mmCIF file with all atom_site columns, C-alpha atoms in Angstrom:
data_model
loop_
_atom_site.group_PDB
_atom_site.id
_atom_site.type_symbol
_atom_site.label_atom_id
_atom_site.label_alt_id
_atom_site.label_comp_id
_atom_site.label_asym_id
_atom_site.label_entity_id
_atom_site.label_seq_id
_atom_site.pdbx_PDB_ins_code
_atom_site.Cartn_x
_atom_site.Cartn_y
_atom_site.Cartn_z
_atom_site.occupancy
_atom_site.B_iso_or_equiv
_atom_site.pdbx_formal_charge
_atom_site.auth_seq_id
_atom_site.auth_comp_id
_atom_site.auth_asym_id
_atom_site.auth_atom_id
_atom_site.pdbx_PDB_model_num
ATOM 1   C CA . ASP A 1 1   ? 59.460 91.753 42.002 1.00 0.00 ? 118 ASP A CA 1
ATOM 2   C CA . GLY A 1 2   ? 57.558 90.474 39.410 1.00 0.00 ? 119 GLY A CA 1
ATOM 3   C CA . GLY A 1 3   ? 58.647 87.258 37.711 1.00 0.00 ? 120 GLY A CA 1
ATOM 4   C CA . ILE A 1 4   ? 58.573 83.398 37.097 1.00 0.00 ? 121 ILE A CA 1
ATOM 5   C CA . THR A 1 5   ? 59.680 80.946 40.109 1.00 0.00 ? 122 THR A CA 1
ATOM 6   C CA . GLN A 1 6   ? 60.508 77.360 39.895 1.00 0.00 ? 123 GLN A CA 1
ATOM 7   C CA . SER A 1 7   ? 61.147 75.140 42.804 1.00 0.00 ? 124 SER A CA 1
ATOM 8   C CA . PRO A 1 8   ? 63.016 73.549 43.497 1.00 0.00 ? 125 PRO A CA 1
ATOM 9   C CA . LYS A 1 9   ? 66.021 74.256 41.752 1.00 0.00 ? 126 LYS A CA 1
ATOM 10  C CA . TYR A 1 10  ? 67.498 70.465 41.744 1.00 0.00 ? 127 TYR A CA 1
ATOM 11  C CA . LEU A 1 11  ? 65.220 67.194 42.377 1.00 0.00 ? 128 LEU A CA 1
ATOM 12  C CA . PHE A 1 12  ? 66.493 63.745 42.554 1.00 0.00 ? 129 PHE A CA 1
ATOM 13  C CA . ARG A 1 13  ? 63.818 60.898 41.996 1.00 0.00 ? 130 ARG A CA 1
ATOM 14  C CA . LYS A 1 14  ? 64.273 57.449 42.544 1.00 0.00 ? 131 LYS A CA 1
ATOM 15  C CA . GLU A 1 15  ? 62.739 54.856 39.782 1.00 0.00 ? 132 GLU A CA 1
ATOM 16  C CA . GLY A 1 16  ? 59.171 54.856 40.135 1.00 0.00 ? 133 GLY A CA 1
ATOM 17  C CA . GLN A 1 17  ? 58.171 57.678 41.649 1.00 0.00 ? 134 GLN A CA 1
ATOM 18  C CA . ASN A 1 18  ? 55.965 60.792 40.802 1.00 0.00 ? 135 ASN A CA 1
ATOM 19  C CA . VAL A 1 19  ? 57.611 64.108 41.381 1.00 0.00 ? 136 VAL A CA 1
ATOM 20  C CA . THR A 1 20  ? 55.861 67.571 41.160 1.00 0.00 ? 137 THR A CA 1
ATOM 21  C CA . LEU A 1 21  ? 57.978 70.440 39.867 1.00 0.00 ? 138 LEU A CA 1
ATOM 22  C CA . SER A 1 22  ? 55.943 73.890 41.070 1.00 0.00 ? 139 SER A CA 1
ATOM 23  C CA . CYS A 1 23  ? 56.035 76.967 38.700 1.00 0.00 ? 140 CYS A CA 1
ATOM 24  C CA . GLU A 1 24  ? 54.334 80.088 40.041 1.00 0.00 ? 141 GLU A CA 1
ATOM 25  C CA . GLN A 1 25  ? 54.219 83.670 37.964 1.00 0.00 ? 142 GLN A CA 1
ATOM 26  C CA . ASN A 1 26  ? 53.045 87.347 39.567 1.00 0.00 ? 143 ASN A CA 1
ATOM 27  C CA . LEU A 1 27  ? 53.319 88.706 36.221 1.00 0.00 ? 144 LEU A CA 1
ATOM 28  C CA . ASN A 1 28  ? 49.368 88.044 35.771 1.00 0.00 ? 145 ASN A CA 1
ATOM 29  C CA . HIS A 1 29  ? 49.660 86.096 32.380 1.00 0.00 ? 146 HIS A CA 1
ATOM 30  C CA . ASP A 1 30  ? 47.083 84.259 30.953 1.00 0.00 ? 147 ASP A CA 1
ATOM 31  C CA . ALA A 1 31  ? 49.503 81.563 29.290 1.00 0.00 ? 148 ALA A CA 1
ATOM 32  C CA . MET A 1 32  ? 51.952 79.218 30.676 1.00 0.00 ? 149 MET A CA 1
ATOM 33  C CA . TYR A 1 33  ? 54.300 76.679 29.319 1.00 0.00 ? 150 TYR A CA 1
ATOM 34  C CA . TRP A 1 34  ? 56.448 73.924 30.321 1.00 0.00 ? 151 TRP A CA 1
ATOM 35  C CA . TYR A 1 35  ? 59.598 72.701 28.510 1.00 0.00 ? 152 TYR A CA 1
ATOM 36  C CA . ARG A 1 36  ? 62.310 69.999 28.806 1.00 0.00 ? 153 ARG A CA 1
ATOM 37  C CA . GLN A 1 37  ? 65.649 70.911 27.989 1.00 0.00 ? 154 GLN A CA 1
ATOM 38  C CA . ASP A 1 38  ? 68.262 68.406 26.790 1.00 0.00 ? 155 ASP A CA 1
ATOM 39  C CA . PRO A 1 39  ? 71.779 68.824 25.498 1.00 0.00 ? 156 PRO A CA 1
ATOM 40  C CA . GLY A 1 40  ? 71.851 69.246 21.749 1.00 0.00 ? 157 GLY A CA 1
ATOM 41  C CA . GLN A 1 41  ? 68.037 69.403 21.520 1.00 0.00 ? 158 GLN A CA 1
ATOM 42  C CA . GLY A 1 42  ? 67.051 72.236 22.183 1.00 0.00 ? 159 GLY A CA 1
ATOM 43  C CA . LEU A 1 43  ? 63.663 73.168 23.967 1.00 0.00 ? 160 LEU A CA 1
ATOM 44  C CA . ARG A 1 44  ? 60.660 71.045 23.760 1.00 0.00 ? 161 ARG A CA 1
ATOM 45  C CA . LEU A 1 45  ? 57.229 71.557 24.667 1.00 0.00 ? 162 LEU A CA 1
ATOM 46  C CA . ILE A 1 46  ? 55.763 69.262 26.957 1.00 0.00 ? 163 ILE A CA 1
ATOM 47  C CA . TYR A 1 47  ? 52.401 71.141 28.150 1.00 0.00 ? 164 TYR A CA 1
ATOM 48  C CA . TYR A 1 48  ? 50.834 74.566 27.845 1.00 0.00 ? 165 TYR A CA 1
ATOM 49  C CA . SER A 1 49  ? 47.849 76.270 29.230 1.00 0.00 ? 166 SER A CA 1
ATOM 50  C CA . GLN A 1 50  ? 46.177 79.278 27.562 1.00 0.00 ? 167 GLN A CA 1
ATOM 51  C CA . ILE A 1 51  ? 43.807 80.063 30.681 1.00 0.00 ? 168 ILE A CA 1
ATOM 52  C CA . VAL A 1 52  ? 42.949 78.698 33.774 1.00 0.00 ? 169 VAL A CA 1
ATOM 53  C CA . ASN A 1 53  ? 41.284 75.358 33.820 1.00 0.00 ? 170 ASN A CA 1
ATOM 54  C CA . ASP A 1 54  ? 42.384 74.410 30.330 1.00 0.00 ? 171 ASP A CA 1
ATOM 55  C CA . PHE A 1 55  ? 45.689 73.025 28.929 1.00 0.00 ? 172 PHE A CA 1
ATOM 56  C CA . GLN A 1 56  ? 46.899 71.111 26.148 1.00 0.00 ? 173 GLN A CA 1
ATOM 57  C CA . LYS A 1 57  ? 49.577 68.522 25.180 1.00 0.00 ? 174 LYS A CA 1
ATOM 58  C CA . GLY A 1 58  ? 52.711 69.741 23.826 1.00 0.00 ? 175 GLY A CA 1
ATOM 59  C CA . ASP A 1 59  ? 55.256 67.167 21.529 1.00 0.00 ? 176 ASP A CA 1
ATOM 60  C CA . ILE A 1 60  ? 56.400 65.475 24.343 1.00 0.00 ? 177 ILE A CA 1
ATOM 61  C CA . ALA A 1 61  ? 53.408 65.073 26.585 1.00 0.00 ? 178 ALA A CA 1
ATOM 62  C CA . GLU A 1 62  ? 53.799 61.025 27.559 1.00 0.00 ? 179 GLU A CA 1
ATOM 63  C CA . GLY A 1 63  ? 54.763 60.628 31.039 1.00 0.00 ? 180 GLY A CA 1
ATOM 64  C CA . TYR A 1 64  ? 53.944 64.016 32.460 1.00 0.00 ? 181 TYR A CA 1
ATOM 65  C CA . SER A 1 65  ? 50.758 65.414 33.881 1.00 0.00 ? 182 SER A CA 1
ATOM 66  C CA . VAL A 1 66  ? 49.712 69.213 34.773 1.00 0.00 ? 183 VAL A CA 1
ATOM 67  C CA . SER A 1 67  ? 47.051 71.273 36.667 1.00 0.00 ? 184 SER A CA 1
ATOM 68  C CA . ARG A 1 68  ? 46.255 74.845 35.850 1.00 0.00 ? 185 ARG A CA 1
ATOM 69  C CA . GLU A 1 69  ? 43.918 75.664 39.056 1.00 0.00 ? 186 GLU A CA 1
ATOM 70  C CA . LYS A 1 70  ? 44.965 78.759 39.688 1.00 0.00 ? 187 LYS A CA 1
ATOM 71  C CA . LYS A 1 71  ? 45.924 81.591 36.995 1.00 0.00 ? 188 LYS A CA 1
ATOM 72  C CA . GLU A 1 72  ? 49.504 82.201 38.667 1.00 0.00 ? 189 GLU A CA 1
ATOM 73  C CA . SER A 1 73  ? 50.242 78.168 39.333 1.00 0.00 ? 190 SER A CA 1
ATOM 74  C CA . PHE A 1 74  ? 51.097 75.678 36.827 1.00 0.00 ? 191 PHE A CA 1
ATOM 75  C CA . PRO A 1 75  ? 52.643 72.573 38.434 1.00 0.00 ? 192 PRO A CA 1
ATOM 76  C CA . LEU A 1 76  ? 54.268 69.736 36.659 1.00 0.00 ? 193 LEU A CA 1
ATOM 77  C CA . THR A 1 77  ? 54.107 66.364 37.653 1.00 0.00 ? 194 THR A CA 1
ATOM 78  C CA . VAL A 1 78  ? 56.610 63.745 36.133 1.00 0.00 ? 195 VAL A CA 1
ATOM 79  C CA . THR A 1 79  ? 55.166 60.226 36.346 1.00 0.00 ? 196 THR A CA 1
ATOM 80  C CA . SER A 1 80  ? 56.888 56.890 36.699 1.00 0.00 ? 197 SER A CA 1
ATOM 81  C CA . ALA A 1 81  ? 55.494 56.200 33.456 1.00 0.00 ? 198 ALA A CA 1
ATOM 82  C CA . GLN A 1 82  ? 58.231 58.771 32.039 1.00 0.00 ? 199 GLN A CA 1
ATOM 83  C CA . LYS A 1 83  ? 61.007 56.202 31.151 1.00 0.00 ? 200 LYS A CA 1
ATOM 84  C CA . ASN A 1 84  ? 64.037 58.667 30.622 1.00 0.00 ? 201 ASN A CA 1
ATOM 85  C CA . PRO A 1 85  ? 63.040 62.180 33.089 1.00 0.00 ? 202 PRO A CA 1
ATOM 86  C CA . THR A 1 86  ? 66.557 63.318 33.654 1.00 0.00 ? 203 THR A CA 1
ATOM 87  C CA . ALA A 1 87  ? 66.824 66.540 32.384 1.00 0.00 ? 204 ALA A CA 1
ATOM 88  C CA . PHE A 1 88  ? 66.638 70.457 32.716 1.00 0.00 ? 205 PHE A CA 1
ATOM 89  C CA . TYR A 1 89  ? 62.762 71.829 33.097 1.00 0.00 ? 206 TYR A CA 1
ATOM 90  C CA . LEU A 1 90  ? 61.725 75.195 32.006 1.00 0.00 ? 207 LEU A CA 1
ATOM 91  C CA . CYS A 1 91  ? 58.641 77.030 33.052 1.00 0.00 ? 208 CYS A CA 1
ATOM 92  C CA . ALA A 1 92  ? 57.560 79.968 31.009 1.00 0.00 ? 209 ALA A CA 1
ATOM 93  C CA . SER A 1 93  ? 54.634 82.192 30.570 1.00 0.00 ? 210 SER A CA 1
ATOM 94  C CA . ASN A 1 94  ? 53.455 85.335 28.517 1.00 0.00 ? 211 ASN A CA 1
ATOM 95  C CA . ASP A 1 95  ? 50.376 87.631 28.246 1.00 0.00 ? 212 ASP A CA 1
ATOM 96  C CA . ASP A 1 96  ? 48.154 87.861 25.127 1.00 0.00 ? 213 ASP A CA 1
ATOM 97  C CA . PRO A 1 97  ? 48.818 84.329 23.497 1.00 0.00 ? 214 PRO A CA 1
ATOM 98  C CA . GLY A 1 98  ? 46.026 84.577 20.767 1.00 0.00 ? 215 GLY A CA 1
ATOM 99  C CA . GLN A 1 99  ? 48.217 87.303 19.098 1.00 0.00 ? 216 GLN A CA 1
ATOM 100 C CA . GLY A 1 100 ? 51.444 85.384 19.177 1.00 0.00 ? 217 GLY A CA 1
ATOM 101 C CA . TYR A 1 101 ? 53.990 88.485 18.808 1.00 0.00 ? 218 TYR A CA 1
ATOM 102 C CA . ASN A 1 102 ? 55.051 88.544 23.051 1.00 0.00 ? 219 ASN A CA 1
ATOM 103 C CA . GLU A 1 103 ? 57.933 86.996 24.006 1.00 0.00 ? 220 GLU A CA 1
ATOM 104 C CA . GLN A 1 104 ? 57.733 84.420 26.774 1.00 0.00 ? 221 GLN A CA 1
ATOM 105 C CA . PHE A 1 105 ? 59.247 84.881 30.373 1.00 0.00 ? 222 PHE A CA 1
ATOM 106 C CA . PHE A 1 106 ? 61.128 82.399 32.027 1.00 0.00 ? 223 PHE A CA 1
ATOM 107 C CA . GLY A 1 107 ? 61.619 80.811 35.132 1.00 0.00 ? 224 GLY A CA 1
ATOM 108 C CA . PRO A 1 108 ? 65.302 79.725 36.405 1.00 0.00 ? 225 PRO A CA 1
ATOM 109 C CA . GLY A 1 109 ? 64.631 75.962 35.721 1.00 0.00 ? 226 GLY A CA 1
ATOM 110 C CA . THR A 1 110 ? 64.610 72.801 37.659 1.00 0.00 ? 227 THR A CA 1
ATOM 111 C CA . ARG A 1 111 ? 67.223 70.269 36.965 1.00 0.00 ? 228 ARG A CA 1
ATOM 112 C CA . LEU A 1 112 ? 65.719 66.717 37.540 1.00 0.00 ? 229 LEU A CA 1
ATOM 113 C CA . THR A 1 113 ? 68.025 63.792 37.873 1.00 0.00 ? 230 THR A CA 1
ATOM 114 C CA . VAL A 1 114 ? 66.698 60.038 38.307 1.00 0.00 ? 231 VAL A CA 1
ATOM 115 C CA . LEU A 1 115 ? 69.150 57.836 40.434 1.00 0.00 ? 232 LEU A CA 1
ATOM 116 C CA . ALA B 2 1   ? 55.072 72.771 9.422  1.00 0.00 ? 16  ALA B CA 1
ATOM 117 C CA . GLN B 2 2   ? 56.889 75.235 11.388 1.00 0.00 ? 17  GLN B CA 1
ATOM 118 C CA . SER B 2 3   ? 60.548 74.712 11.993 1.00 0.00 ? 18  SER B CA 1
ATOM 119 C CA . VAL B 2 4   ? 63.670 76.197 13.120 1.00 0.00 ? 19  VAL B CA 1
ATOM 120 C CA . ALA B 2 5   ? 67.168 75.643 12.216 1.00 0.00 ? 20  ALA B CA 1
ATOM 121 C CA . GLN B 2 6   ? 70.631 76.849 13.861 1.00 0.00 ? 21  GLN B CA 1
ATOM 122 C CA . PRO B 2 7   ? 73.394 75.556 11.769 1.00 0.00 ? 22  PRO B CA 1
ATOM 123 C CA . GLU B 2 8   ? 76.216 76.166 14.339 1.00 0.00 ? 23  GLU B CA 1
ATOM 124 C CA . ASP B 2 9   ? 76.046 74.121 17.404 1.00 0.00 ? 24  ASP B CA 1
ATOM 125 C CA . GLN B 2 10  ? 79.246 76.468 18.435 1.00 0.00 ? 25  GLN B CA 1
ATOM 126 C CA . VAL B 2 11  ? 80.500 79.763 17.291 1.00 0.00 ? 26  VAL B CA 1
ATOM 127 C CA . ASN B 2 12  ? 84.153 81.016 18.334 1.00 0.00 ? 27  ASN B CA 1
ATOM 128 C CA . VAL B 2 13  ? 84.903 84.674 18.212 1.00 0.00 ? 28  VAL B CA 1
ATOM 129 C CA . ALA B 2 14  ? 87.522 87.210 19.563 1.00 0.00 ? 29  ALA B CA 1
ATOM 130 C CA . GLU B 2 15  ? 86.744 89.660 21.744 1.00 0.00 ? 30  GLU B CA 1
ATOM 131 C CA . GLY B 2 16  ? 85.998 92.817 20.243 1.00 0.00 ? 31  GLY B CA 1
ATOM 132 C CA . ASN B 2 17  ? 85.230 91.642 16.731 1.00 0.00 ? 32  ASN B CA 1
ATOM 133 C CA . PRO B 2 18  ? 81.811 91.250 15.288 1.00 0.00 ? 33  PRO B CA 1
ATOM 134 C CA . LEU B 2 19  ? 79.789 88.210 15.684 1.00 0.00 ? 34  LEU B CA 1
ATOM 135 C CA . THR B 2 20  ? 76.908 86.696 13.574 1.00 0.00 ? 35  THR B CA 1
ATOM 136 C CA . VAL B 2 21  ? 74.671 83.919 15.219 1.00 0.00 ? 36  VAL B CA 1
ATOM 137 C CA . LYS B 2 22  ? 72.776 82.176 12.210 1.00 0.00 ? 37  LYS B CA 1
ATOM 138 C CA . CYS B 2 23  ? 69.003 81.341 12.247 1.00 0.00 ? 38  CYS B CA 1
ATOM 139 C CA . THR B 2 24  ? 66.738 80.224 9.193  1.00 0.00 ? 39  THR B CA 1
ATOM 140 C CA . TYR B 2 25  ? 62.819 79.033 9.846  1.00 0.00 ? 40  TYR B CA 1
ATOM 141 C CA . SER B 2 26  ? 60.351 77.639 7.951  1.00 0.00 ? 41  SER B CA 1
ATOM 142 C CA . VAL B 2 27  ? 56.627 78.857 8.376  1.00 0.00 ? 42  VAL B CA 1
ATOM 143 C CA . SER B 2 28  ? 53.330 78.891 6.223  1.00 0.00 ? 43  SER B CA 1
ATOM 144 C CA . GLY B 2 29  ? 52.786 82.624 6.705  1.00 0.00 ? 44  GLY B CA 1
ATOM 145 C CA . ASN B 2 30  ? 54.502 85.626 8.149  1.00 0.00 ? 45  ASN B CA 1
ATOM 146 C CA . PRO B 2 31  ? 56.566 84.353 11.022 1.00 0.00 ? 46  PRO B CA 1
ATOM 147 C CA . TYR B 2 32  ? 56.926 85.959 14.750 1.00 0.00 ? 47  TYR B CA 1
ATOM 148 C CA . LEU B 2 33  ? 60.542 85.550 15.262 1.00 0.00 ? 48  LEU B CA 1
ATOM 149 C CA . PHE B 2 34  ? 62.732 85.736 18.926 1.00 0.00 ? 49  PHE B CA 1
ATOM 150 C CA . TRP B 2 35  ? 65.820 85.536 20.005 1.00 0.00 ? 50  TRP B CA 1
ATOM 151 C CA . TYR B 2 36  ? 66.825 84.358 23.626 1.00 0.00 ? 51  TYR B CA 1
ATOM 152 C CA . VAL B 2 37  ? 69.903 83.770 25.611 1.00 0.00 ? 52  VAL B CA 1
ATOM 153 C CA . GLN B 2 38  ? 70.902 81.270 28.487 1.00 0.00 ? 53  GLN B CA 1
ATOM 154 C CA . TYR B 2 39  ? 73.443 81.321 30.939 1.00 0.00 ? 54  TYR B CA 1
ATOM 155 C CA . PRO B 2 40  ? 74.467 78.450 32.166 1.00 0.00 ? 55  PRO B CA 1
ATOM 156 C CA . ASN B 2 41  ? 71.790 76.487 34.802 1.00 0.00 ? 56  ASN B CA 1
ATOM 157 C CA . ARG B 2 42  ? 69.456 79.563 34.314 1.00 0.00 ? 57  ARG B CA 1
ATOM 158 C CA . GLY B 2 43  ? 66.150 80.219 32.388 1.00 0.00 ? 58  GLY B CA 1
ATOM 159 C CA . LEU B 2 44  ? 66.158 81.899 29.011 1.00 0.00 ? 59  LEU B CA 1
ATOM 160 C CA . GLN B 2 45  ? 66.371 85.702 29.047 1.00 0.00 ? 60  GLN B CA 1
ATOM 161 C CA . PHE B 2 46  ? 64.480 87.411 25.774 1.00 0.00 ? 61  PHE B CA 1
ATOM 162 C CA . LEU B 2 47  ? 66.848 89.709 23.800 1.00 0.00 ? 62  LEU B CA 1
ATOM 163 C CA . LEU B 2 48  ? 64.891 90.789 20.983 1.00 0.00 ? 63  LEU B CA 1
ATOM 164 C CA . LYS B 2 49  ? 61.927 90.302 18.426 1.00 0.00 ? 64  LYS B CA 1
ATOM 165 C CA . TYR B 2 50  ? 60.900 90.686 14.614 1.00 0.00 ? 65  TYR B CA 1
ATOM 166 C CA . ILE B 2 51  ? 56.788 91.148 14.324 1.00 0.00 ? 66  ILE B CA 1
ATOM 167 C CA . THR B 2 52  ? 56.575 93.533 11.521 1.00 0.00 ? 67  THR B CA 1
ATOM 168 C CA . GLY B 2 53  ? 58.101 96.349 10.027 1.00 0.00 ? 68  GLY B CA 1
ATOM 169 C CA . ASP B 2 54  ? 61.959 97.548 9.664  1.00 0.00 ? 69  ASP B CA 1
ATOM 170 C CA . ASN B 2 55  ? 64.225 94.079 9.060  1.00 0.00 ? 70  ASN B CA 1
ATOM 171 C CA . LEU B 2 56  ? 67.079 95.164 11.127 1.00 0.00 ? 71  LEU B CA 1
ATOM 172 C CA . VAL B 2 57  ? 65.481 95.150 14.919 1.00 0.00 ? 72  VAL B CA 1
ATOM 173 C CA . LYS B 2 58  ? 67.360 96.134 17.844 1.00 0.00 ? 73  LYS B CA 1
ATOM 174 C CA . GLY B 2 59  ? 67.590 94.355 21.099 1.00 0.00 ? 74  GLY B CA 1
ATOM 175 C CA . SER B 2 60  ? 68.973 94.110 24.882 1.00 0.00 ? 75  SER B CA 1
ATOM 176 C CA . TYR B 2 61  ? 72.934 94.207 25.625 1.00 0.00 ? 76  TYR B CA 1
ATOM 177 C CA . GLY B 2 62  ? 73.710 95.874 22.110 1.00 0.00 ? 77  GLY B CA 1
ATOM 178 C CA . PHE B 2 63  ? 72.665 92.454 19.871 1.00 0.00 ? 78  PHE B CA 1
ATOM 179 C CA . GLU B 2 64  ? 70.582 92.997 16.563 1.00 0.00 ? 79  GLU B CA 1
ATOM 180 C CA . ALA B 2 65  ? 69.080 90.572 14.330 1.00 0.00 ? 80  ALA B CA 1
ATOM 181 C CA . GLU B 2 66  ? 68.148 91.027 10.658 1.00 0.00 ? 81  GLU B CA 1
ATOM 182 C CA . PHE B 2 67  ? 64.977 89.454 9.201  1.00 0.00 ? 82  PHE B CA 1
ATOM 183 C CA . ASN B 2 68  ? 65.490 88.442 5.622  1.00 0.00 ? 83  ASN B CA 1
ATOM 184 C CA . LYS B 2 69  ? 62.527 87.121 4.054  1.00 0.00 ? 84  LYS B CA 1
ATOM 185 C CA . SER B 2 70  ? 63.525 86.121 0.732  1.00 0.00 ? 85  SER B CA 1
ATOM 186 C CA . GLN B 2 71  ? 66.329 83.878 2.608  1.00 0.00 ? 86  GLN B CA 1
ATOM 187 C CA . THR B 2 72  ? 64.044 82.905 5.400  1.00 0.00 ? 87  THR B CA 1
ATOM 188 C CA . SER B 2 73  ? 66.527 84.015 8.024  1.00 0.00 ? 88  SER B CA 1
ATOM 189 C CA . PHE B 2 74  ? 67.048 85.986 11.378 1.00 0.00 ? 89  PHE B CA 1
ATOM 190 C CA . HIS B 2 75  ? 70.655 85.866 12.242 1.00 0.00 ? 90  HIS B CA 1
ATOM 191 C CA . LEU B 2 76  ? 71.735 87.627 15.398 1.00 0.00 ? 91  LEU B CA 1
ATOM 192 C CA . LYS B 2 77  ? 74.597 90.082 15.301 1.00 0.00 ? 92  LYS B CA 1
ATOM 193 C CA . LYS B 2 78  ? 76.795 92.218 17.569 1.00 0.00 ? 93  LYS B CA 1
ATOM 194 C CA . PRO B 2 79  ? 79.245 94.814 16.165 1.00 0.00 ? 94  PRO B CA 1
ATOM 195 C CA . SER B 2 80  ? 81.816 94.049 18.859 1.00 0.00 ? 95  SER B CA 1
ATOM 196 C CA . ALA B 2 81  ? 81.619 90.806 21.339 1.00 0.00 ? 96  ALA B CA 1
ATOM 197 C CA . LEU B 2 82  ? 82.247 90.869 24.771 1.00 0.00 ? 97  LEU B CA 1
ATOM 198 C CA . VAL B 2 83  ? 83.604 87.812 26.803 1.00 0.00 ? 98  VAL B CA 1
ATOM 199 C CA . SER B 2 84  ? 80.318 88.383 29.131 1.00 0.00 ? 99  SER B CA 1
ATOM 200 C CA . ASP B 2 85  ? 78.427 87.308 25.860 1.00 0.00 ? 100 ASP B CA 1
ATOM 201 C CA . SER B 2 86  ? 79.770 83.742 26.141 1.00 0.00 ? 101 SER B CA 1
ATOM 202 C CA . ALA B 2 87  ? 76.465 81.714 26.482 1.00 0.00 ? 102 ALA B CA 1
ATOM 203 C CA . LEU B 2 88  ? 73.804 79.830 24.634 1.00 0.00 ? 103 LEU B CA 1
ATOM 204 C CA . TYR B 2 89  ? 71.565 81.591 22.274 1.00 0.00 ? 104 TYR B CA 1
ATOM 205 C CA . PHE B 2 90  ? 68.107 80.144 20.821 1.00 0.00 ? 105 PHE B CA 1
ATOM 206 C CA . CYS B 2 91  ? 66.121 81.476 17.902 1.00 0.00 ? 106 CYS B CA 1
ATOM 207 C CA . ALA B 2 92  ? 62.335 80.870 18.360 1.00 0.00 ? 107 ALA B CA 1
ATOM 208 C CA . VAL B 2 93  ? 59.348 81.228 15.683 1.00 0.00 ? 108 VAL B CA 1
ATOM 209 C CA . ARG B 2 94  ? 55.669 81.137 16.186 1.00 0.00 ? 109 ARG B CA 1
ATOM 210 C CA . ASP B 2 95  ? 53.251 81.096 12.978 1.00 0.00 ? 110 ASP B CA 1
ATOM 211 C CA . PRO B 2 96  ? 50.622 83.150 13.640 1.00 0.00 ? 111 PRO B CA 1
ATOM 212 C CA . LEU B 2 97  ? 48.477 81.167 11.124 1.00 0.00 ? 112 LEU B CA 1
ATOM 213 C CA . SER B 2 98  ? 49.239 77.835 12.413 1.00 0.00 ? 113 SER B CA 1
ATOM 214 C CA . GLY B 2 99  ? 45.995 77.736 15.199 1.00 0.00 ? 114 GLY B CA 1
ATOM 215 C CA . THR B 2 100 ? 48.367 77.006 18.026 1.00 0.00 ? 115 THR B CA 1
ATOM 216 C CA . TYR B 2 101 ? 49.676 78.771 20.571 1.00 0.00 ? 116 TYR B CA 1
ATOM 217 C CA . LYS B 2 102 ? 53.224 76.876 20.173 1.00 0.00 ? 117 LYS B CA 1
ATOM 218 C CA . TYR B 2 103 ? 56.737 78.601 20.074 1.00 0.00 ? 118 TYR B CA 1
ATOM 219 C CA . ILE B 2 104 ? 59.103 76.277 17.899 1.00 0.00 ? 119 ILE B CA 1
ATOM 220 C CA . PHE B 2 105 ? 62.912 76.858 19.359 1.00 0.00 ? 120 PHE B CA 1
ATOM 221 C CA . GLY B 2 106 ? 65.990 75.677 17.633 1.00 0.00 ? 121 GLY B CA 1
ATOM 222 C CA . THR B 2 107 ? 68.624 73.336 19.174 1.00 0.00 ? 122 THR B CA 1
ATOM 223 C CA . GLY B 2 108 ? 70.684 76.373 20.449 1.00 0.00 ? 123 GLY B CA 1
ATOM 224 C CA . THR B 2 109 ? 74.245 77.659 19.553 1.00 0.00 ? 124 THR B CA 1
ATOM 225 C CA . ARG B 2 110 ? 76.706 78.412 21.685 1.00 0.00 ? 125 ARG B CA 1
ATOM 226 C CA . LEU B 2 111 ? 78.793 81.496 21.806 1.00 0.00 ? 126 LEU B CA 1
ATOM 227 C CA . LYS B 2 112 ? 82.200 81.367 23.210 1.00 0.00 ? 127 LYS B CA 1
ATOM 228 C CA . VAL B 2 113 ? 83.747 84.988 22.947 1.00 0.00 ? 128 VAL B CA 1
ATOM 229 C CA . LEU B 2 114 ? 87.431 84.727 23.436 1.00 0.00 ? 129 LEU B CA 1
ATOM 230 C CA . ALA B 2 115 ? 89.732 87.453 25.322 1.00 0.00 ? 130 ALA B CA 1
#
């Protein structure tokens, strides 16, 4: 059963803590993406990776970090520098990123709440 | 710069009536356009896309969309709405000439189909 998995589904963070959100795909896709979703703001791109060991900042990368050591995995760390991290986080992937006409596949999301 | 606008935060329609969810875009070249649907606390699901060719594209669950280059629009339509179509709908654009691998998403339109 191919797809994207994200864990945990719900995550609670205390002030000053770093937390890591997991994203794994078995679709053999080269490109992976992290988005943040806030009510009324749509999806905003945090980071994206076109290939293993390479990633680029998106529009709102401050306070976040990523790694891409394996093709199937693209974890996102929300650091204490991110002042307003409470949001719904979505991971996505697609293949043939250079062409741009392939749709993205999304994971089920992680809802992060700061206590 | 690329941008996408979904001018309506919410669309209400009676079950059995036709529905339209609006999307307009701004890109420098010929766009790749996508529609996604999101059910509560879930990831986005791909509905349909326009890459080239016929301006009317058909997608999943009976949805279709019409690409209008002169009006820079890509409105989502369905001839007969179902209560189960109630969800959040996102339009996205990719400019193949932008030199980036980014997809730009609209802010979303909540569709409510009333029984």
